XYZ file of C-alpha atoms in Angstrom:
424
model
C -4.690 288.093 62.905
C -3.505 284.558 63.417
C -6.550 283.881 65.584
C -8.834 284.938 62.753
C -7.027 282.892 60.096
C -6.894 279.677 62.108
C -10.675 278.990 61.993
C -10.753 279.759 58.275
C -7.894 277.375 57.614
C -9.665 274.706 59.674
C -12.879 275.187 57.667
C -10.954 275.037 54.386
C -9.111 271.901 55.457
C -12.456 270.307 56.519
C -14.096 271.016 53.147
C -11.067 269.656 51.370
C -11.165 266.465 53.427
C -14.897 266.010 52.706
C -14.316 266.561 48.987
C -11.536 264.009 48.976
C -13.780 261.397 50.620
C -16.583 262.043 48.104
C -14.231 261.741 45.151
C -12.847 258.534 46.621
C -16.385 257.110 46.993
C -17.279 258.131 43.434
C -14.115 256.597 42.100
C -14.833 253.424 44.063
C -18.414 253.311 42.725
C -17.168 253.798 39.160
C -14.608 251.025 39.584
C -17.339 248.738 40.974
C -19.650 249.528 38.048
C -16.841 248.829 35.576
C -16.122 245.494 37.273
C -19.843 244.556 37.192
C -20.111 245.483 33.505
C -16.967 243.485 32.764
C -18.359 240.455 34.620
C -21.699 240.696 32.764
C -19.913 241.006 29.417
C -17.731 237.997 30.273
C -20.722 235.859 31.274
C -22.964 236.805 28.367
C -20.268 236.976 25.717
C -21.216 240.520 24.771
C -18.999 243.563 24.360
C -18.865 246.295 27.003
C -20.674 248.881 24.847
C -23.462 246.375 24.157
C -23.981 245.786 27.898
C -24.019 249.550 28.580
C -26.537 250.092 25.763
C -28.813 247.360 27.137
C -28.708 248.902 30.622
C -29.564 252.345 29.208
C -32.512 250.902 27.251
C -33.787 249.152 30.402
C -33.539 252.360 32.406
C -35.384 254.199 29.619
C -38.229 251.663 29.708
C -38.548 251.953 33.496
C -38.670 255.759 33.382
C -41.123 255.719 30.451
C -43.375 253.262 32.295
C -43.423 255.492 35.377
C -44.344 258.565 33.286
C -47.125 256.585 31.527
C -48.603 255.395 34.858
C -48.627 258.944 36.236
C -50.268 260.251 33.035
C -52.984 257.573 33.114
C -53.656 258.291 36.789
C -54.201 262.022 36.263
C -56.205 261.430 33.067
C -58.791 259.264 34.850
C -59.299 261.827 37.644
C -62.345 264.047 37.177
C -61.759 267.808 37.088
C -62.664 269.586 40.318
C -64.553 272.395 38.622
C -67.102 270.028 37.010
C -69.801 270.977 39.506
C -69.466 274.708 38.979
C -72.331 276.561 37.437
C -72.238 278.940 34.516
C -71.614 281.879 36.872
C -68.663 280.125 38.515
C -70.443 279.436 41.823
C -70.440 276.048 43.464
C -73.627 273.991 43.279
C -74.903 271.098 45.295
C -75.577 267.656 43.742
C -79.295 268.240 43.195
C -78.811 271.561 41.374
C -76.013 270.056 39.305
C -78.212 267.155 38.157
C -81.131 269.455 37.291
C -78.986 271.912 35.310
C -77.201 269.160 33.405
C -80.191 266.913 32.716
C -80.256 267.827 29.037
C -76.509 267.293 28.722
C -76.849 263.817 30.267
C -79.630 262.932 27.776
C -77.432 264.055 24.872
C -74.533 261.960 26.171
C -76.774 258.884 26.501
C -77.978 259.352 22.903
C -74.378 259.632 21.708
C -73.438 256.447 23.605
C -76.379 254.605 22.017
C -75.310 255.797 18.579
C -71.752 254.659 19.248
C -72.989 251.228 20.340
C -75.088 250.925 17.174
C -72.183 251.916 14.970
C -69.944 249.310 16.587
C -71.910 246.543 14.861
C -71.204 247.997 11.396
C -68.663 245.607 9.847
C -68.457 246.978 6.312
C -69.982 245.921 2.998
C -69.422 243.134 0.476
C -70.042 243.270 -3.278
C -70.680 240.005 -5.124
C -72.018 238.664 -8.416
C -74.052 235.528 -9.179
C -74.415 233.826 -12.583
C -76.154 230.499 -13.142
C -75.318 228.404 -16.223
C -78.405 226.315 -17.054
C -76.558 224.234 -19.677
C -73.655 223.237 -17.425
C -75.786 223.288 -14.241
C -73.167 225.352 -12.433
C -73.357 228.389 -10.173
C -70.626 230.958 -10.786
C -69.972 233.188 -7.776
C -67.700 236.243 -7.848
C -66.432 237.917 -4.673
C -65.741 241.411 -6.037
C -64.684 243.592 -3.125
C -65.200 244.683 0.471
C -65.258 248.201 1.869
C -64.947 249.790 5.324
C -63.847 246.627 7.089
C -62.986 246.944 10.812
C -59.311 247.011 11.794
C -58.404 243.870 13.744
C -54.583 244.210 13.675
C -52.473 246.413 15.952
C -51.382 248.598 13.050
C -54.959 249.748 12.394
C -55.444 247.473 9.387
C -56.536 243.909 8.549
C -55.443 241.086 6.268
C -58.836 240.093 4.834
C -59.907 237.156 2.697
C -63.277 235.545 1.931
C -64.481 231.940 2.186
C -67.343 231.002 -0.156
C -69.491 227.891 0.348
C -73.029 226.533 0.032
C -75.124 225.417 2.973
C -76.194 222.921 4.185
C -73.575 220.513 2.776
C -70.460 222.775 3.154
C -68.502 220.189 1.162
C -67.174 222.565 -1.470
C -65.380 225.594 -0.052
C -63.442 228.261 -1.929
C -61.136 230.968 -0.628
C -59.912 234.222 -2.097
C -56.327 235.394 -1.814
C -55.292 237.263 1.329
C -54.922 241.009 0.832
C -52.355 242.451 3.224
C -52.908 245.535 5.356
C -56.074 246.918 3.805
C -59.625 247.660 4.884
C -60.939 247.943 1.313
C -59.746 244.804 -0.496
C -60.535 244.294 -4.186
C -60.713 240.531 -4.882
C -62.582 240.032 -8.168
C -62.225 236.233 -7.947
C -64.775 233.837 -9.471
C -65.599 230.359 -8.187
C -67.768 227.721 -9.865
C -70.031 225.310 -7.996
C -70.501 222.537 -10.532
C -73.250 219.891 -10.738
C -75.833 222.028 -8.946
C -79.198 221.397 -10.622
C -81.542 224.348 -10.719
C -84.189 222.411 -8.771
C -81.740 221.979 -5.863
C -80.715 225.615 -5.631
C -83.897 226.483 -3.695
C -82.679 224.385 -0.757
C -79.284 226.045 -0.517
C -77.869 229.207 1.023
C -74.749 230.885 -0.320
C -72.383 232.153 2.402
C -69.556 234.707 2.128
C -67.504 234.449 5.332
C -65.004 237.315 5.738
C -61.881 236.522 7.801
C -58.767 238.338 8.993
C -55.640 236.302 8.286
C -53.252 235.709 11.193
C -49.995 233.854 10.674
C -49.413 232.754 14.283
C -52.934 232.134 15.622
C -56.472 231.238 14.602
C -57.943 233.480 11.928
C -60.530 235.949 13.252
C -63.900 236.015 11.510
C -65.000 239.580 10.776
C -68.542 238.611 9.711
C -70.571 236.965 6.981
C -73.160 237.552 4.253
C -75.844 234.909 3.687
C -77.777 234.744 0.424
C -80.702 232.266 0.394
C -80.899 231.129 -3.241
C -84.676 230.635 -3.001
C -84.951 234.421 -2.640
C -82.878 235.127 -5.762
C -83.820 235.029 -9.449
C -80.974 233.041 -10.995
C -82.374 233.492 -14.516
C -80.501 236.773 -14.667
C -77.064 237.993 -13.553
C -77.152 239.428 -10.040
C -74.653 241.994 -8.782
C -75.304 243.768 -5.507
C -73.885 245.110 -2.239
C -74.800 243.756 1.169
C -73.842 244.693 4.727
C -71.592 242.217 6.500
C -73.387 240.767 9.535
C -71.753 239.656 12.751
C -71.688 235.969 13.639
C -73.496 235.750 16.972
C -73.473 232.777 19.288
C -77.125 233.362 20.151
C -78.090 233.237 16.481
C -77.238 229.561 16.393
C -77.520 227.246 13.422
C -79.836 224.392 14.502
C -79.303 222.011 11.567
C -81.128 220.786 8.449
C -83.721 218.149 7.678
C -84.471 216.419 4.375
C -87.924 214.937 3.801
C -90.311 214.132 0.944
C -94.029 214.865 0.502
C -96.322 212.800 -1.728
C -100.079 213.181 -2.142
C -102.537 210.865 -3.906
C -105.866 212.704 -4.565
C -107.955 209.551 -5.196
C -107.178 207.964 -1.826
C -106.388 211.157 0.090
C -103.091 209.699 1.312
C -100.399 212.179 2.318
C -97.105 210.300 2.655
C -94.264 211.972 4.549
C -90.840 210.419 4.062
C -88.252 211.426 6.695
C -84.906 210.846 5.007
C -82.104 212.405 7.100
C -80.847 215.321 9.184
C -77.495 217.134 9.105
C -75.417 219.223 11.491
C -77.916 219.096 14.339
C -77.331 221.211 17.428
C -75.521 219.491 20.304
C -77.986 219.061 23.160
C -76.241 216.597 25.538
C -73.271 217.187 27.835
C -71.321 214.609 25.824
C -71.471 216.882 22.758
C -74.040 214.755 20.899
C -77.824 214.362 20.650
C -80.369 211.517 20.516
C -82.622 212.907 17.780
C -85.986 211.773 16.513
C -88.673 213.501 14.409
C -92.292 214.155 15.387
C -94.804 214.725 12.567
C -98.331 216.053 12.990
C -101.103 217.765 11.025
C -102.337 221.141 12.242
C -105.500 223.088 11.501
C -105.676 226.829 10.925
C -105.620 227.521 14.676
C -102.496 225.412 15.124
C -104.297 222.547 16.889
C -103.327 218.975 16.131
C -105.536 216.837 13.859
C -105.537 213.117 14.609
C -102.534 211.227 15.984
C -99.001 212.351 15.608
C -96.233 210.142 14.148
C -92.696 209.545 15.404
C -89.519 208.208 13.875
C -87.083 205.950 15.703
C -84.474 207.505 18.006
C -80.899 207.652 16.703
C -78.680 207.589 19.786
C -75.618 209.863 19.876
C -75.900 211.049 16.273
C -75.841 214.613 14.900
C -76.317 213.408 11.299
C -79.031 210.733 11.612
C -80.340 208.748 8.637
C -83.943 207.551 8.998
C -85.560 206.660 5.640
C -88.945 206.169 7.372
C -92.344 207.020 5.898
C -95.688 207.904 7.507
C -99.171 208.251 6.043
C -101.891 210.767 6.914
C -105.414 210.775 5.424
C -106.277 214.254 4.197
C -109.126 215.122 1.859
C -108.160 217.215 -1.170
C -110.437 220.071 -0.091
C -108.594 220.294 3.264
C -105.129 220.785 1.776
C -105.582 224.583 1.879
C -106.758 224.531 5.494
C -104.126 222.279 7.069
C -100.363 222.383 7.511
C -97.731 219.787 8.319
C -95.330 220.314 11.243
C -92.069 218.436 11.746
C -90.224 218.862 15.035
C -86.723 217.447 15.559
C -86.286 216.685 19.259
C -83.595 215.275 21.509
C -84.779 212.160 23.353
C -84.356 212.174 27.142
C -85.160 209.166 29.315
C -85.605 211.353 32.406
C -88.149 214.109 31.839
C -89.508 215.482 28.598
C -87.625 215.633 25.316
C -85.923 218.896 24.316
C -86.925 220.319 20.897
C -84.019 221.190 18.571
C -85.898 222.860 15.715
C -89.006 222.723 13.555
C -90.317 223.038 9.983
C -93.914 223.684 8.964
C -95.246 223.321 5.403
C -98.571 224.593 4.132
C -100.357 227.349 2.253
C -100.123 229.593 5.311
C -96.300 229.551 5.193
C -93.719 231.496 3.197
C -90.565 230.780 1.188
C -89.449 227.183 0.779
C -92.068 225.846 3.221
C -94.846 227.179 0.963
C -93.011 226.126 -2.220
C -92.616 222.519 -1.009
C -96.330 222.233 -0.219
C -97.362 223.766 -3.560
C -95.111 221.407 -5.537
C -96.642 218.447 -3.721
C -100.179 219.563 -4.638
C -99.295 220.399 -8.246
C -97.465 217.097 -8.790
C -99.795 214.333 -7.503
C -98.429 210.818 -6.881
C -94.879 212.146 -7.131
C -92.580 212.450 -4.067
C -91.158 215.969 -3.747
C -87.848 216.106 -1.811
C -86.345 219.222 -0.249
C -83.821 220.221 2.381
C -85.099 222.649 5.050
C -83.221 224.705 7.618
C -84.571 224.118 11.120
C -86.120 227.100 12.880
C -86.477 227.865 16.573
C -89.336 226.142 18.341
C -91.803 228.678 19.701
C -92.876 228.433 23.366
C -96.374 227.205 22.436
C -95.108 224.367 20.225
C -94.533 221.749 22.961
C -95.918 218.314 22.385
C -99.452 217.645 23.656
C -98.662 214.138 24.856
C -95.834 215.365 27.047
C -98.202 217.871 28.641
C -100.677 215.070 29.282
C -97.942 212.997 30.934
C -97.058 215.877 33.212
C -100.721 216.326 34.126
C -101.013 212.616 34.885
C -97.960 212.793 37.155
C -99.433 215.781 38.983
C -102.746 213.933 39.377
C -100.980 210.829 40.717
C -99.097 212.969 43.269
C -102.354 214.549 44.458
C -103.996 211.117 44.839
C -101.044 209.844 46.848
C -101.231 212.871 49.159
C -104.959 212.226 49.679
C -104.279 208.580 50.546
C -101.577 209.591 53.041
C -103.918 212.160 54.646
C -106.745 209.567 54.912
C -104.407 207.060 56.543
C -103.353 209.678 59.125
C -106.985 210.481 59.946
C -107.812 206.796 60.400
């Protein structure tokens, strides 16, 4: 009996010894943790419970981050049964593509629709009233709807800037409406001393922004209203879609010039006054602009010699005040047009065009209106501001083409001379 009990007692004593060592290690670890917490609390000046709470929060963040990473990993993995047919059998790649061709087309259409809806930036309602007695334009920004959410909370802090182009001197702003995608502003601004005759040269801009206290405000989009396309004799109230501000759709600048025609002598006088806010063409952030003027026939071919202004070096707002005379018979006024091209001068190579304006009976909008006013008001200079348009590929200067042809011809002659010398 004693022989049987001895091994059991030994086993019991061994387990007891192991348990004692484990409890000692646990007690030692607890004492060490308490000492570390006490040291941290002493160094940071915090209480013990504050240190323990901070450690627990840190551990919670680590565990939460691990769970999030695992969830993202399994979410991105494709399901294994995606290539199974309707009957549950496995299919090879070719059969899978054939059977799911229609599904792929539907998915592509949905993606295209989603891309098209991404550009929808909401709507803006505004009102325009022109006071002919006071010569003032009263603009009311009424409200916006369905604006995109630019803040983390799924909302925006929108406000609207209102100004007239091209001068941009007078700017107005609405109040900021916090955390809303459908702000109701109903604020009226008055642009004073704006004669009715000058409204045709101007464009009203509503720029919608999202207010940010700690960084640059994000522009949601804008609505442009060319006043030459609006009847200011009556009150206008309408909705318009907010358009995105694209870098490619770049503003090239404005040009101011006068047209004067004398029927008896057939003299057409073009006065180039100034340009504003021209596009930067040089690496230095400036341009060396000058203006080329020429008469065109119905086919777009040049008539006679072209005229050029002086070059204004390193200037984005050049002032010229230079006039040029063309001889045009009164009967030809309906068959010709006048083209003005603002170009950046380059000593090496050809000049780069910045933008162009063409006036004549074959044009539309302000370009047609300017030409008509010149014809209907003989001997009187008619002045207008025009927004520069993109230069089409076929609008390069003829003289520059001739220079390039001459250079090519000179190169060919030099090659011939070198070849003749080798033969001799």
